[in-house]
Coordinates of C-alpha atoms in Angstrom, one line a residue:
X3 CA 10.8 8.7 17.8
X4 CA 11.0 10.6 14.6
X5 CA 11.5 8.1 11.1
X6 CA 13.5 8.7 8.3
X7 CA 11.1 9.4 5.2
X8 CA 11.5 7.2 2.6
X9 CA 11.4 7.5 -1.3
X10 CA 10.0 5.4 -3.5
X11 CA 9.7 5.7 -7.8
X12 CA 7.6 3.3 -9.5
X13 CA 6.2 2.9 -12.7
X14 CA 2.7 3.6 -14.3
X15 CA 1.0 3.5 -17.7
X16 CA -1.4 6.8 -17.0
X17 CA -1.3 9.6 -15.1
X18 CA -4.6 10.6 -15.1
X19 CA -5.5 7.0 -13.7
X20 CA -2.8 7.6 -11.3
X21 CA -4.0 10.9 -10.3
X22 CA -7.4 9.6 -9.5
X23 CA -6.2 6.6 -7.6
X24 CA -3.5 8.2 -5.9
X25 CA -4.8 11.3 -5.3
X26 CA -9.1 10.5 -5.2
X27 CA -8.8 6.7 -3.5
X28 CA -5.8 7.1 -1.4
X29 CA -6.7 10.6 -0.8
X30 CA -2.9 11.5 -0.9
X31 CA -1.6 14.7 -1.4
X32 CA -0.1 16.0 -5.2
X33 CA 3.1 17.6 -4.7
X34 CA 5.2 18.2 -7.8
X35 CA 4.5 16.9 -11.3
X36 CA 6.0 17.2 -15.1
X37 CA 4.6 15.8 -18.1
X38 CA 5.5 11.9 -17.6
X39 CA 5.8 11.7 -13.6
X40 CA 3.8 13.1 -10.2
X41 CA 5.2 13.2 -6.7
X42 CA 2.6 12.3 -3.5
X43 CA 2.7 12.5 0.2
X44 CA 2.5 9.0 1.2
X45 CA 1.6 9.5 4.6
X46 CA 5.2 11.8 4.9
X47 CA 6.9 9.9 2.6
X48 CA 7.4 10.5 -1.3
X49 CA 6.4 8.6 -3.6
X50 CA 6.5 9.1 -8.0
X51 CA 4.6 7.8 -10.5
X52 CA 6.8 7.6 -13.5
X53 CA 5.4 6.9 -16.6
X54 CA 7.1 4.0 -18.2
X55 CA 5.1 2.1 -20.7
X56 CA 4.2 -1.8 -21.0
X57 CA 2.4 -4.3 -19.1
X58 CA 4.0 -5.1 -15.1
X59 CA 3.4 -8.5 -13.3
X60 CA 4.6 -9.8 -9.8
X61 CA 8.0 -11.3 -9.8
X62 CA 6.3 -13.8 -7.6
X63 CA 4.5 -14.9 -4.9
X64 CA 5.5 -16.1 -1.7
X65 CA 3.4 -18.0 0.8
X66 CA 2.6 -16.0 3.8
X67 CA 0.3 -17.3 6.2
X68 CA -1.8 -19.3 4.2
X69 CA -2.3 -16.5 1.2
X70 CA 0.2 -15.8 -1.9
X71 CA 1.9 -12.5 -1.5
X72 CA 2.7 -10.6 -4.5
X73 CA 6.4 -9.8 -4.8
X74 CA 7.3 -6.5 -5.3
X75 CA 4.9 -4.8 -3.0
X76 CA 5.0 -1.6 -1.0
X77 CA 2.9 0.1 1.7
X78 CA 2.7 1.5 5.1
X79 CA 1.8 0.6 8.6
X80 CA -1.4 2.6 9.9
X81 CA -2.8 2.5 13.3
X82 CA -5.7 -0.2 13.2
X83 CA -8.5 2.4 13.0
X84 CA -6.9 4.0 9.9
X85 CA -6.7 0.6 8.3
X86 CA -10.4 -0.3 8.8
X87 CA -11.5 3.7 7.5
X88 CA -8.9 3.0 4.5
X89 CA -10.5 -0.7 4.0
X90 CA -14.2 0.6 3.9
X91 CA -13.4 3.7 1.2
X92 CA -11.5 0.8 -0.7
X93 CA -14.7 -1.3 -0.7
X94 CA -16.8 1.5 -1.1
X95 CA -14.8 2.2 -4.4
X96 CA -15.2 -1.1 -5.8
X97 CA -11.4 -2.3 -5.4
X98 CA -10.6 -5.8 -6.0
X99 CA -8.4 -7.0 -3.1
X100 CA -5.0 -9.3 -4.4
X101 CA -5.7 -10.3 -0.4
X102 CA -8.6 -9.6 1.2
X103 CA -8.5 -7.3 4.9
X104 CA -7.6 -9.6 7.7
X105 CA -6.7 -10.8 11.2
X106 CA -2.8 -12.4 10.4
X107 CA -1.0 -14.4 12.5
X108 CA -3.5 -13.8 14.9
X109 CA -2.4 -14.7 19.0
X110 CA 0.8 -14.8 17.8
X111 CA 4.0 -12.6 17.9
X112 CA 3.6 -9.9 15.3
X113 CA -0.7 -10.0 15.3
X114 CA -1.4 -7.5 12.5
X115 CA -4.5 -6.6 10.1
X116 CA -3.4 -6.7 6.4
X117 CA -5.1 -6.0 2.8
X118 CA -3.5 -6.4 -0.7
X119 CA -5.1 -4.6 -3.6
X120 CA -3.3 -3.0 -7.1
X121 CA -3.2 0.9 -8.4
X122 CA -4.3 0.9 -12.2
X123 CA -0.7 0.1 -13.6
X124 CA -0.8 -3.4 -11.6
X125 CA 1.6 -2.2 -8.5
X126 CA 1.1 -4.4 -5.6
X127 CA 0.4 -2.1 -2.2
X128 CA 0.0 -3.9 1.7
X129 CA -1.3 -1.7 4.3
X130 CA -1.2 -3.2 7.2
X131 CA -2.1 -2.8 11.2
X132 CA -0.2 -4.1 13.7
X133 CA -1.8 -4.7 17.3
X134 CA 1.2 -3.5 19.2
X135 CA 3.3 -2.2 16.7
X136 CA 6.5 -2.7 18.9
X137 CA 6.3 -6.0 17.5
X138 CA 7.0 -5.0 14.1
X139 CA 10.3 -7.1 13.9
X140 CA 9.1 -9.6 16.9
X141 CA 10.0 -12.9 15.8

């Protein structure tokens, strides 16, 4: 099944600290870029960093499975041995997790590996892993 790509703008306080998150953690393709905003291939889908200055905090948090999710976040579903490669470079880096990698809801509808952790402008990302991804939506 082919999926819809989705786009996705949000705010950042430097490009160049964008740039080397983006593009040198994530390792995530630089597509097209002006003075105050950069486009990347998020794994097929687009995402901006647009320069908007002043600080950014979570709206919230929600309790999910015993750990506070930040609210707004955004990220993608890998297959599990993407997620582990991506949570190893993210140690190796030095990146403070909002949530640590884990095993949630584990034995139960919707098993998945997850991870929390900020770009430099304080946007909340979760990449996560399910173990049979047709349970995505299982309830």
């Amino acid at each position: 099944m082919t999926r819809p790509g989705f786009h996705l703008a949000i705010p950042v306080d430097d490009l160049v600290k964008a740039r080397e998150f983006y593009g040198g953690v994530l390792k995530l393709e630089e597509g097209r870029s002006a003075e105050a905003w950069v486009d990347w291939n998020f794994y097929g889908h687009q995402v901006v960093t647009h320069v908007v200055p002043g600080a950014r905090g979570d709206s919230g948090r929600n309790p999910v499975d015993g750990h506070d999710v930040p609210v707004p976040h955004f990220g993608l579903i890998l297959p599990i041995p993407e997620f582990h490669v991506l949570a190893d470079r993210l140690r190796a880096v030095g990146t403070e997790f909002v949530i640590e990698p884990y095993l949630r809801f584990e034995g139960e509808p919707g098993e998945q590996w997850t991870m929390f952790f900020r770009d430099p402008a304080g946007n909340a990302l979760e990449f996560k892993a399910f173990k049979d991804e047709s349970q995505v939506f299982a309830k």
